Coordinates of C-alpha atoms and ligand atoms in Angstrom, one line a residue:
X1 CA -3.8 32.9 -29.8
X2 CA -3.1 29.3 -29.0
X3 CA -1.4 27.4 -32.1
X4 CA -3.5 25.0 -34.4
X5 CA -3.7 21.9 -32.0
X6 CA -1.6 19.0 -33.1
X7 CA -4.2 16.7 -33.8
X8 CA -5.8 18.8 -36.8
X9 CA -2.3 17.9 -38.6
X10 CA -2.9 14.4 -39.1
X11 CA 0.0 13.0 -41.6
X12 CA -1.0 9.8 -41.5
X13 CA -1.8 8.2 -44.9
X14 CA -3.1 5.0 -45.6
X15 CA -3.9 2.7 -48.7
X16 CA -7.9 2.8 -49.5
X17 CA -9.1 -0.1 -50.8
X18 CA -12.1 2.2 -52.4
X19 CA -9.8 4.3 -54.4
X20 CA -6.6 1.5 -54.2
X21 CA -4.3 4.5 -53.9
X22 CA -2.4 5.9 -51.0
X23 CA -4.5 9.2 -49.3
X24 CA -4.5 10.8 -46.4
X25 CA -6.4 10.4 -43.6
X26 CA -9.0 13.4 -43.4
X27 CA -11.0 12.6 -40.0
X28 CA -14.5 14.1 -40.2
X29 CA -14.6 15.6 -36.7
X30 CA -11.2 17.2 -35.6
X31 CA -9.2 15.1 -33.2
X32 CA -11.3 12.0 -33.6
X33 CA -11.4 9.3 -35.3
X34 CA -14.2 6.2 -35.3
X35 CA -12.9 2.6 -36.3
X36 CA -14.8 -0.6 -36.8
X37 CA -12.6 -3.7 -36.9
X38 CA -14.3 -6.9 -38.0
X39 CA -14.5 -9.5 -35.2
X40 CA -13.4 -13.0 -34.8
X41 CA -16.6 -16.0 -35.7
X42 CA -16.7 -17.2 -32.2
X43 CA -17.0 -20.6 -33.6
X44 CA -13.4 -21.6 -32.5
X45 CA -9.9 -20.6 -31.8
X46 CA -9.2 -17.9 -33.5
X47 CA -6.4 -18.8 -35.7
X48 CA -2.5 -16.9 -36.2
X49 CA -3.6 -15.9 -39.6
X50 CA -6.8 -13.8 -37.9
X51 CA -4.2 -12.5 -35.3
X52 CA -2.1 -10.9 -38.0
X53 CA -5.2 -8.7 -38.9
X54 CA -6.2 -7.8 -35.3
X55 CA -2.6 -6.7 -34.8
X56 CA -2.1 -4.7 -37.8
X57 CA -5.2 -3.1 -36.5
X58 CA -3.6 -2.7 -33.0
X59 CA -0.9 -0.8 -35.0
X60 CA -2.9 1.5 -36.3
X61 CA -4.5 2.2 -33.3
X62 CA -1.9 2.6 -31.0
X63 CA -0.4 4.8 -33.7
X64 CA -3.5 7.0 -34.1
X65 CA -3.3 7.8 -30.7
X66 CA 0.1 8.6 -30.2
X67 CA -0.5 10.8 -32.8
X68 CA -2.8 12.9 -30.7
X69 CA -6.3 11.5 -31.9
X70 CA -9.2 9.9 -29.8
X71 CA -10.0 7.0 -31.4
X72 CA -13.4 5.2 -30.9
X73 CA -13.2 1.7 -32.1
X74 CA -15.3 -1.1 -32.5
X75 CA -14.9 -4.7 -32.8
X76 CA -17.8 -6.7 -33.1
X77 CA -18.1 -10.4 -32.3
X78 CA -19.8 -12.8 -34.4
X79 CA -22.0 -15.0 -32.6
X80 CA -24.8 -16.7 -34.9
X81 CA -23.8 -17.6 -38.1
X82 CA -24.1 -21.1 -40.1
X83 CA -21.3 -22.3 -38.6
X84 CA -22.2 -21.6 -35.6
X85 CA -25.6 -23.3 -35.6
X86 CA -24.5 -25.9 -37.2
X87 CA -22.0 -27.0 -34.4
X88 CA -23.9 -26.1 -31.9
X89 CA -26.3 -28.3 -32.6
X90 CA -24.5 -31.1 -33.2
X91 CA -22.7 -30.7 -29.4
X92 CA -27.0 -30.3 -28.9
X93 CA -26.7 -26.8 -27.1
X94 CA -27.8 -23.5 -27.3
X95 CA -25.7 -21.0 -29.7
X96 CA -25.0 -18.7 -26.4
X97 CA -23.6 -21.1 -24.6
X98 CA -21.1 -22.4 -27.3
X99 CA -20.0 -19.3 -27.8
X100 CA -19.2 -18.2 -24.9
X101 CA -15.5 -19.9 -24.1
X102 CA -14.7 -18.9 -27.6
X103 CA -14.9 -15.2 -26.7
X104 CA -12.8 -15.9 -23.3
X105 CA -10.1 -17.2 -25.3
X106 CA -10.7 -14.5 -27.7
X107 CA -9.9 -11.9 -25.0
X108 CA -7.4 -13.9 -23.5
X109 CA -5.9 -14.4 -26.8
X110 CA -5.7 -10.7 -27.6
X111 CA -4.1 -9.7 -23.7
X112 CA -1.6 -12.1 -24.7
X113 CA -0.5 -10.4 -27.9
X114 CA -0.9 -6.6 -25.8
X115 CA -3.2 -5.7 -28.3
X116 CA -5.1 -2.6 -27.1
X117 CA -9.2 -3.2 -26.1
X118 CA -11.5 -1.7 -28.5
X119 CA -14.3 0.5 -26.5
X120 CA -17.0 -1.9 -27.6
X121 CA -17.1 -5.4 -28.0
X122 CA -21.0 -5.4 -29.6
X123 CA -22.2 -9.1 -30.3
X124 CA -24.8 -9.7 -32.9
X125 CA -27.2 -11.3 -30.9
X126 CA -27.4 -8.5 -28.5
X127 CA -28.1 -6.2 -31.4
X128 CA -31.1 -8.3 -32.9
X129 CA -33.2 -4.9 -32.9
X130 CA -30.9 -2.6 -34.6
X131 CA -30.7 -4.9 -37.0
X132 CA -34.5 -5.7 -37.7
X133 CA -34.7 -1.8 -38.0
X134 CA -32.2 -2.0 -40.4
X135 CA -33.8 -4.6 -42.4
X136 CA -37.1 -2.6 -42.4
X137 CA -35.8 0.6 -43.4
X138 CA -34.3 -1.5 -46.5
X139 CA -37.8 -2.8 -47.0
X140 CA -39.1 0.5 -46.9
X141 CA -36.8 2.3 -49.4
X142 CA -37.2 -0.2 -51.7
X143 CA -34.4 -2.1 -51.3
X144 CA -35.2 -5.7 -51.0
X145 CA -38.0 -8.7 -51.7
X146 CA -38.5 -11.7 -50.0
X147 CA -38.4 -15.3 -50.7
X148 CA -40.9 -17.8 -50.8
X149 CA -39.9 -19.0 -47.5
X150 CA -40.1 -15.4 -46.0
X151 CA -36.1 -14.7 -46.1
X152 CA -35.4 -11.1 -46.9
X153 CA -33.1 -10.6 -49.7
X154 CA -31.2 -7.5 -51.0
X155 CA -31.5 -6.7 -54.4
X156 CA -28.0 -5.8 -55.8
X157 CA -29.3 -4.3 -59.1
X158 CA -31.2 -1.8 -57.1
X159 CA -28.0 -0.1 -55.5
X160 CA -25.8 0.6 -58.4
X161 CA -22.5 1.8 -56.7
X162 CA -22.9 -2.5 -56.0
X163 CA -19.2 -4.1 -56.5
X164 CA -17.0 -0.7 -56.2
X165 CA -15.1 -2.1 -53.1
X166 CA -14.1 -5.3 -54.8
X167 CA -14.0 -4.1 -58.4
X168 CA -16.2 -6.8 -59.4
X169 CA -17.1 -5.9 -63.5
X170 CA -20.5 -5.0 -64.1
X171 CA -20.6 -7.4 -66.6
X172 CA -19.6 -10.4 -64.5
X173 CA -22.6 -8.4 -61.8
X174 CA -25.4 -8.8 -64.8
X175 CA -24.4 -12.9 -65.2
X176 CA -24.2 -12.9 -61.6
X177 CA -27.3 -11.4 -60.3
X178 CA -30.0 -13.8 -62.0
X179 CA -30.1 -15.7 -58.3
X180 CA -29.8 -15.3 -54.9
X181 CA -27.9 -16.7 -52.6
X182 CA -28.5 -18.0 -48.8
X183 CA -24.8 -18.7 -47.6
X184 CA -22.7 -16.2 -45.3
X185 CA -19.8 -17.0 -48.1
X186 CA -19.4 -17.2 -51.1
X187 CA -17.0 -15.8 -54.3
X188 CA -17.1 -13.5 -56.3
X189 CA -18.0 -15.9 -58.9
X190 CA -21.4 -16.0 -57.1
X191 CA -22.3 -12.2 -56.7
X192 CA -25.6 -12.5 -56.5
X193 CA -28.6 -11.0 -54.2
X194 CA -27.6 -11.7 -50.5
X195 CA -29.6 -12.6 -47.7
X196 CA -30.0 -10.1 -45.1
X197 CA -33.1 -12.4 -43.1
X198 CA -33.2 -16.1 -42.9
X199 CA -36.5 -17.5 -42.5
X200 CA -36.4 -19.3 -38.9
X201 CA -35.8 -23.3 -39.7
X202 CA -36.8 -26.0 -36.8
X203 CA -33.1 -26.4 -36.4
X204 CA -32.1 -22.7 -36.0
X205 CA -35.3 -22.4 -33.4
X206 CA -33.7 -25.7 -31.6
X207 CA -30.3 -23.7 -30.4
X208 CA -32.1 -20.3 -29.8
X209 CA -31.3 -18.6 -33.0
X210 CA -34.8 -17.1 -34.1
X211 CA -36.0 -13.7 -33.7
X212 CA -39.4 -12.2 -34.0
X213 CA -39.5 -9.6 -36.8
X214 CA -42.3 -8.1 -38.4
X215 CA -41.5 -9.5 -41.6
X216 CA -41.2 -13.4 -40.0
X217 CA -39.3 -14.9 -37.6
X218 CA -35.5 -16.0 -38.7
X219 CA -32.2 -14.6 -38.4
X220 CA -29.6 -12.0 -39.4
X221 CA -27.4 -12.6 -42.1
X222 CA -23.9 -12.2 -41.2
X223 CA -23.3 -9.4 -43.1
X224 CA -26.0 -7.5 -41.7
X225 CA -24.7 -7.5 -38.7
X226 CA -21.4 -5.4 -38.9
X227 CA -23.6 -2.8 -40.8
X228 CA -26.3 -2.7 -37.8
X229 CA -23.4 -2.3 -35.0
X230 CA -21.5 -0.1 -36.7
X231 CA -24.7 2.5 -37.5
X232 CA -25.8 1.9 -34.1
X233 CA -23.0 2.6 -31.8
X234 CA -21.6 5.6 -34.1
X235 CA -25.4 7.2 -34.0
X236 CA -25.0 6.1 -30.1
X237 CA -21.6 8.2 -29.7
X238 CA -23.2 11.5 -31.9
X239 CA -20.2 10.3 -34.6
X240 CA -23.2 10.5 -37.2
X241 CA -23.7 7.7 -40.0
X242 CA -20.2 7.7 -41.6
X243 CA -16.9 5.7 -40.0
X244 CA -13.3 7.4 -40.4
X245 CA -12.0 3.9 -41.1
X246 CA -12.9 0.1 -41.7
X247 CA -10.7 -2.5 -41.6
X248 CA -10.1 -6.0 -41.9
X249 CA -8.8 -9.0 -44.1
X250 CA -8.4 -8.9 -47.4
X251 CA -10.7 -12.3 -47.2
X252 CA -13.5 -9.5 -46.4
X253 CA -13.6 -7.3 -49.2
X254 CA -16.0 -9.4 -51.5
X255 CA -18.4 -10.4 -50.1
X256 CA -18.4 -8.9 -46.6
X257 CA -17.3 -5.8 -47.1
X258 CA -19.0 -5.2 -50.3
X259 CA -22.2 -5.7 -49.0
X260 CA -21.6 -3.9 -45.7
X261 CA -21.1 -0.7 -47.7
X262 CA -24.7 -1.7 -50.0
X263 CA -26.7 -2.0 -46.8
X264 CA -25.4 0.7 -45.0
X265 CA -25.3 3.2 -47.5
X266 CA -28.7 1.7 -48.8
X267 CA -30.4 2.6 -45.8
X268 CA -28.2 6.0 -44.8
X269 CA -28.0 7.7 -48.4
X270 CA -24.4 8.8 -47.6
X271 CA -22.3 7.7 -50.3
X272 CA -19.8 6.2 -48.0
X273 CA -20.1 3.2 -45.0
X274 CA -15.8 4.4 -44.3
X275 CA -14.4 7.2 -45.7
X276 CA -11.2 4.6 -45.6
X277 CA -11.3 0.8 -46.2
X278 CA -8.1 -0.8 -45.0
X279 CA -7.3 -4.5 -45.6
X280 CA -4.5 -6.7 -44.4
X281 CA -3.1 -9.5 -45.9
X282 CA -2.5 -13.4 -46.1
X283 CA -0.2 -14.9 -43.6
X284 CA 0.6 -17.9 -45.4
X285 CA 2.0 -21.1 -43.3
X286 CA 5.0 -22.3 -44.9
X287 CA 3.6 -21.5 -48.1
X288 CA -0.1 -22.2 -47.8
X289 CA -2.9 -20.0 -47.0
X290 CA -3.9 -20.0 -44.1
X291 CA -7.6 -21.0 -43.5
X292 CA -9.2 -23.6 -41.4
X293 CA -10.2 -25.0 -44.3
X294 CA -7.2 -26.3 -45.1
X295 CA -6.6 -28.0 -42.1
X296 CA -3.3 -26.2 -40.9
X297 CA -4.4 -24.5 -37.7
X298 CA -1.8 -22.4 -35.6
X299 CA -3.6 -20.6 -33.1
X300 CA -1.6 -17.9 -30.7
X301 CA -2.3 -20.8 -27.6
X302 CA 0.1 -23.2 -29.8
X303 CA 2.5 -20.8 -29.6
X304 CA 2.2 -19.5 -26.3
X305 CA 2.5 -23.4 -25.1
X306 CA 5.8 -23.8 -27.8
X307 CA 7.0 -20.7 -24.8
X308 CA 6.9 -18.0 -28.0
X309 CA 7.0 -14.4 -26.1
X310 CA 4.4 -12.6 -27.6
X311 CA 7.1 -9.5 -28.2
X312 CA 8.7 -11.7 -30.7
X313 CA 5.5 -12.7 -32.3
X314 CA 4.5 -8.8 -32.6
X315 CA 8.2 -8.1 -34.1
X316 CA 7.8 -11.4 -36.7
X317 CA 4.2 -9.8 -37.9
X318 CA 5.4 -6.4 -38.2
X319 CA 8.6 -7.3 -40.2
X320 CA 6.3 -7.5 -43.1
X321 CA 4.6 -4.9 -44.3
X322 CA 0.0 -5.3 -43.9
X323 CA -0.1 -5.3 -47.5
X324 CA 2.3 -8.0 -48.1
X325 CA 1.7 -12.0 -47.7
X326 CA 3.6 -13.2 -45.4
X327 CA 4.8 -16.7 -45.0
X328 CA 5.0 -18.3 -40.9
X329 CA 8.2 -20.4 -40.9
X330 CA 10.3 -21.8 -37.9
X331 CA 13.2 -20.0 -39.3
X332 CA 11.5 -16.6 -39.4
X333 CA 10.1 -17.6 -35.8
X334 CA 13.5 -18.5 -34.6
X335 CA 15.0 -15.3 -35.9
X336 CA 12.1 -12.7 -34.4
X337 CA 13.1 -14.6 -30.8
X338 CA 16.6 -13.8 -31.2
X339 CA 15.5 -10.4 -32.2
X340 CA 13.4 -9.6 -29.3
X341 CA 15.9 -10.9 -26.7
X342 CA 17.9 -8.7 -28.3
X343 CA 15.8 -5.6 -27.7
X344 CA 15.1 -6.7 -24.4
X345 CA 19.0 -7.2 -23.7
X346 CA 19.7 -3.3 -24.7
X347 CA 17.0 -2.0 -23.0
X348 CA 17.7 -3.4 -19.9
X349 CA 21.5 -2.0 -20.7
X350 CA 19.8 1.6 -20.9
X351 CA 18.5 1.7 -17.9
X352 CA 21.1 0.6 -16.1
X353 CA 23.3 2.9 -17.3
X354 CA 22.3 5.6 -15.4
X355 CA 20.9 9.0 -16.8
X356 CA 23.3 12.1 -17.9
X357 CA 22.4 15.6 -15.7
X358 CA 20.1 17.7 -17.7
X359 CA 21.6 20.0 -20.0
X360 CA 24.5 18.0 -20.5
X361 CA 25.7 17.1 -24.3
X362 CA 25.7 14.1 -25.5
X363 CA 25.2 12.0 -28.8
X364 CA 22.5 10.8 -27.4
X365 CA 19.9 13.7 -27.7
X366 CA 20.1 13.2 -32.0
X367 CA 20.0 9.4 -31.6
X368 CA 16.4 9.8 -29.6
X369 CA 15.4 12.1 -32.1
X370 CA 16.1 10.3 -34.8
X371 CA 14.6 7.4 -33.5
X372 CA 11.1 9.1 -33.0
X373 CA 11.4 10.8 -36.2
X374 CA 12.6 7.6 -38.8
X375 CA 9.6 5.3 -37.2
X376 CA 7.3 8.6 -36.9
X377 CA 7.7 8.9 -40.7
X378 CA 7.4 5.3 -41.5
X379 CA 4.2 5.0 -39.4
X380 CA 2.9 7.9 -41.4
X381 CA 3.7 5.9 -44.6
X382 CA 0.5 3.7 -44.8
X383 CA 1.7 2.1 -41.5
X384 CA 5.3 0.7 -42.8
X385 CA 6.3 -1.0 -40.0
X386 CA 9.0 -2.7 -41.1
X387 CA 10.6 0.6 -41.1
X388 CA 10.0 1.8 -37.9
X389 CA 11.1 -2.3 -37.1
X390 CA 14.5 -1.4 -39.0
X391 CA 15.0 2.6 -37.1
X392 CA 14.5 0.4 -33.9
X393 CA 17.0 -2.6 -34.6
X394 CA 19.3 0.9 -35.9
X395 CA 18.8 2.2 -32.2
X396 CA 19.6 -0.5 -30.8
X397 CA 22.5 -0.6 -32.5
X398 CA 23.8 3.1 -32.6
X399 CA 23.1 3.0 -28.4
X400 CA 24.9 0.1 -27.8
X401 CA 28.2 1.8 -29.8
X402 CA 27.6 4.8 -27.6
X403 CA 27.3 3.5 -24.4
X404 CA 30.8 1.5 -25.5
X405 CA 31.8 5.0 -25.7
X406 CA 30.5 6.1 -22.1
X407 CA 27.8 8.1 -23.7
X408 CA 25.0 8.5 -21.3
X409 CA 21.3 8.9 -22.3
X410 CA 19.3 11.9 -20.8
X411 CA 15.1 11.3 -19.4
X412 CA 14.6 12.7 -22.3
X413 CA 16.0 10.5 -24.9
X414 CA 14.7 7.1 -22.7
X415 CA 11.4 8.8 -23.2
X416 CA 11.3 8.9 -26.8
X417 CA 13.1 5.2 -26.5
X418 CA 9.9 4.1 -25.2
X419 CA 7.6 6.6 -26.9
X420 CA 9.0 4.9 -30.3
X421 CA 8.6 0.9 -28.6
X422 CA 5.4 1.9 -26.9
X423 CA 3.9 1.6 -30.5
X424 CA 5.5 -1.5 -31.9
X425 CA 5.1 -3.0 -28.4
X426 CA 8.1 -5.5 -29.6
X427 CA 9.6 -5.9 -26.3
X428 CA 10.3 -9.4 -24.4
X429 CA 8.2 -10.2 -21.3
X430 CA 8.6 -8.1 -18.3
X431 CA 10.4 -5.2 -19.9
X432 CA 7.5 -4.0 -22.3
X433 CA 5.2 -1.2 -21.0
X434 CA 2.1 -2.7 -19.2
X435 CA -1.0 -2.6 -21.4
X436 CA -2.6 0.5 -21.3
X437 CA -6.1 1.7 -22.2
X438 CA -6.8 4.8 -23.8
X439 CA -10.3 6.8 -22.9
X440 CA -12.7 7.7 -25.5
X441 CA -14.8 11.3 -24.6
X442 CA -17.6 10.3 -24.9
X443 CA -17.9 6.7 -24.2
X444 CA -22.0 6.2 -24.7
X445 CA -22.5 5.9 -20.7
X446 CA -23.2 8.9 -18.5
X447 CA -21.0 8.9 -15.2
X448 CA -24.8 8.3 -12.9
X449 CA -25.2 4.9 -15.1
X450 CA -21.7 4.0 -14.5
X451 CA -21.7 1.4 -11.6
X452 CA -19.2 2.2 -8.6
X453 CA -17.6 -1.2 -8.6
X454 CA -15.9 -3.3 -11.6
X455 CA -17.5 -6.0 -13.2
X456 CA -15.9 -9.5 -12.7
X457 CA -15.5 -10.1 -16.2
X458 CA -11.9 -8.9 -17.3
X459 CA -13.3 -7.5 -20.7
X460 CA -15.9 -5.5 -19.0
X461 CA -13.9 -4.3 -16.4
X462 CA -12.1 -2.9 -19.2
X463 CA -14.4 -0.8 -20.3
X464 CA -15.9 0.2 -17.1
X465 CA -12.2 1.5 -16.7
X466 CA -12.1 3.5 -19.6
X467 CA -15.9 4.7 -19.0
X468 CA -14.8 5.8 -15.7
X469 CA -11.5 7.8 -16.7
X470 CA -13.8 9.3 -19.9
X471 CA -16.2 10.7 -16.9
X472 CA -13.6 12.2 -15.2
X473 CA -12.1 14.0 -18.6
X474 CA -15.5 15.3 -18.5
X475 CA -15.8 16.3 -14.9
X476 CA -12.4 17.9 -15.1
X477 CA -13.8 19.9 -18.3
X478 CA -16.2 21.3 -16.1
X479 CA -13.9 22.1 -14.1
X480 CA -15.6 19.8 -10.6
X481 CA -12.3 19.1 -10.1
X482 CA -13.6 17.6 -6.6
X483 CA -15.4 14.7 -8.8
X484 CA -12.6 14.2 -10.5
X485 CA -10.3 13.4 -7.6
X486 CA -12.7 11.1 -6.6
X487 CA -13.1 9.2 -9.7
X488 CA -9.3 9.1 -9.6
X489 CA -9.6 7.7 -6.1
X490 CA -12.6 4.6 -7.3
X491 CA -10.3 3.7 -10.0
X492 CA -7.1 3.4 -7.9
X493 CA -9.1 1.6 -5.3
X494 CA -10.4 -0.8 -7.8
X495 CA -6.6 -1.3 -9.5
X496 CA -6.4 1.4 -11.8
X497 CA -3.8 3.9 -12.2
X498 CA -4.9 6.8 -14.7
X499 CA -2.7 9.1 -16.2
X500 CA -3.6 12.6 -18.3
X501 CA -1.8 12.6 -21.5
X502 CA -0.2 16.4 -22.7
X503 CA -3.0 16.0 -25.6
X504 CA -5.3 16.7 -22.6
X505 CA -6.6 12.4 -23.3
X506 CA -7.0 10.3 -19.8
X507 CA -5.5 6.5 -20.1
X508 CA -6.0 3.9 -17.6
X509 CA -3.4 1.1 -16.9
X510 CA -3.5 -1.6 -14.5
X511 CA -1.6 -0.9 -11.6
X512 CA 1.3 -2.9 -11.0
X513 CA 2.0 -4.7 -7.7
Ligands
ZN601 ZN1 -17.8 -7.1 -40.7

């Protein structure tokens, strides 16, 4: 009998916005777990204050996998939207073509900070049909009515689990719900029917946002859009009509989220969009929230310019826990540099210090396992990073006092040294771990569809990567170990170095040099 494998015991728990209590995380299939992350508005530069979401979310997915799950995660990219339309036709071009350097600097932004690629990138407008089907099967179960101008509304009285996410009164619905209301945003002052279709206007026709539909031509409404993708690429991946986990800002629960969940659910009949709903906080700047509405943009390129290393932007966002506000000042800037020198400074120390024979005793073995097992148990703890931040900075210190001491480290302890940074990624330039990309099984392409060389944009290539090593999982699990080797031998040729993980998962890193 071979022991329960390791990735049954999940002991992760996380705060649920549904329930606002701490609960474990329960994955519906056995080892894996699907995530949808909302995506930047490709409008602009995304700003710090987004970042600090996307790399909470990075947290929790680098610690899901080194926790032994596969996670399959989608981030979606919004690319029509009022905003959108409107500014792209006042620069008198087409919405795909303003969009696109906004989602370069998007990825280039998010290589920057080392956070991990999701396995899909969908954007709306590639998704148009999923999302008139979803539209139509509201119509069809009742769901909605239409304007007077053709828009397609959803009618909140008709789903009554409407408002559970945000906690919005049922009272405050009844006052609320006499309209209907057009806008992508709005408050929860204004909970009212929302617009899943907009009747095509001249102006959204002039920069190429209409769609046929057989309820009129228009447009998605943004929240539709997350609830389309999401459906669609989990039914794609046989992961059925039910997420593991949704995340975002806590800007997202009312409306966004809220009406996510009454679509979805709407049209699936399951009583749940995510079994879990997590939300990050505010990052405030020097005391003010941080929207581009109040003018006080910071966007990861000012800081990369200002010579910030990303480690030490990673270490300033993880000192605070996700659920707590957290103010961006010089001071706390200043200190997070000093900080991640610092780390960088020891490790360099540890590995020149050469490694103790195997065997041999030393102080060190407990100080490795302590390490792993104070950050392992913070992690656990709905993600306190700050925690696993303080065992670190505790390492650090411990290891320098006994190397004083001539203490020598063994392979063993370095390994759970960089087991334990691996997840915080908090290291300075040059000495972190290169970014590495974990496989999902099943990946949505079959290895004949797969193309033999990489695609020249970096994203993509990404994924063809990951594709590629989730074939040869496969191949090896049918045991042509022959097509294996050769995958093995496409992807080093095309600058990919893939490593098997003991959980029997592939990851694929860019080789070095
Ligand atoms: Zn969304």
């Amino acid at each position: 009998m071979s022991g329960i494998p390791a990735a049954v015991l999940v002991a992760l728990r996380l705060h649920n916005t549904l329930s606002r209590r701490i609960e474990p995380l329960e994955p519906i299939r056995t080892g894996q777990v699907s995530m949808y992350t909302c995506g930047p508005t490709i409008w602009n530069y995304a700003h710090i204050g987004n970042f600090r979401t996307f790399l909470f979310e990075d947290l929790l997915r680098r610690w899901l996998e080194a926790s032994g799950l596969s996670v399959f995660h989608i981030m979606n990219l919004t690319d029509v939207d009022d905003r959108i339309i409107r500014e792209a036709s006042t620069r008198g071009t087409d919405i795909r073509s303003f969009t696109e350097p906004f989602a370069r600097a998007f990825f280039e932004d998010r290589d920057w900070l080392r956070i991990r690629p999701a396995h899909v990138y969908p954007r709306a407008t590639d998704f148009i049909e999923s999302m008139i089907a979803l539209v139509q099967g509201l119509m069809d179960r009742g769901f909605t009515y239409q304007g007077e101008d053709g828009s397609v509304y959803f009618a909140i009285d008709r789903f009554p689990a409407y408002g559970r996410l945000s906690q919005l009164d049922r009272r405050e619905l009844k006052a609320g719900a006499s309209g209907r209301i057009s806008a992508d945003e709005y408050d929860k002052e204004n909970a009212q029917d929302f617009v899943l279709w907009k009747a095509a206007r001249p102006e959204d026709e002039a920069v190429g946002a209409a769609w046929d539909a057989p309820f009129g031509r228009g447009r998605p409404g943004w929240h539709l859009e997350c609830s389309a993708m999401g459906l669609s690429l989990l039914e794609r991946e046989g992961l059925g009509p039910v997420l593991d986990i949704h995340a975002g800002g806590v800007d997202l629960i009312f409306p966004h989220h809220e009406d996510e969940i009454a679509q979805s659910c709407a049209y699936t009949g399951e009583p749940h969009f995510a079994r879990i709903w997590v939300h990050g906080e505010f990052l405030n700047v020097r005391g003010s929230k941080m929207s581009k509405r109040f003018g006080n943009i910071t966007t990861p390129r000012d800081l990369r310019e200002d010579g910030v290393d990303p480690g030490a932007l990673r270490l300033l966002l993880f000192q605070t826990h996700y659920r707590q506000k957290l103010d961006l000042t010089d001071d706390g800037l200043a200190a997070a540099r000093e900080g991640c020198r610092r780390l960088g400074e020891f490790d360099a120390r540890l590995r020149r210090s050469g490694l103790r024979p195997a065997g041999g005793e030393s102080e060190f073995a407990a100080w490795g396992r302590s390490l792993e097992q104070k950050a392992g148990e913070a992690l656990d703890d709905d993600l306190n990073a700050p925690e696993a931040v303080a065992a670190t900075f505790q390492a650090l210190r411990d290891g320098n006092r006994l190397l004083d001491q001539g203490s020598l480290p063994a392979e063993a302890d370095l390994a759970a040294w960089e087991r334990a940074i691996g997840v915080l990624d908090i290291m300075p330039v040059g000495t972190g771990a290169a970014a590495i990309l974990s496989a999902w099984p099943g990946q949505g392409v079959a290895a004949g569809e797969l193309p033999e060389s990489p695609p020249a944009i970096p994203a993509e290539a990404e994924a063809w990567a990951m594709a590629w090593a989730a074939a040869r999982s496969a191949a090896k699990g049918r045991k042509d170990y022959k097509e294996a080797d050769r995958i093995r031998a496409l992807l080093a040729g095309a600058g990919w170095e893939l490593r098997d993980t003991r959980d029997g998962r592939a990851e694929v890193r860019r080789s070095t040099g």
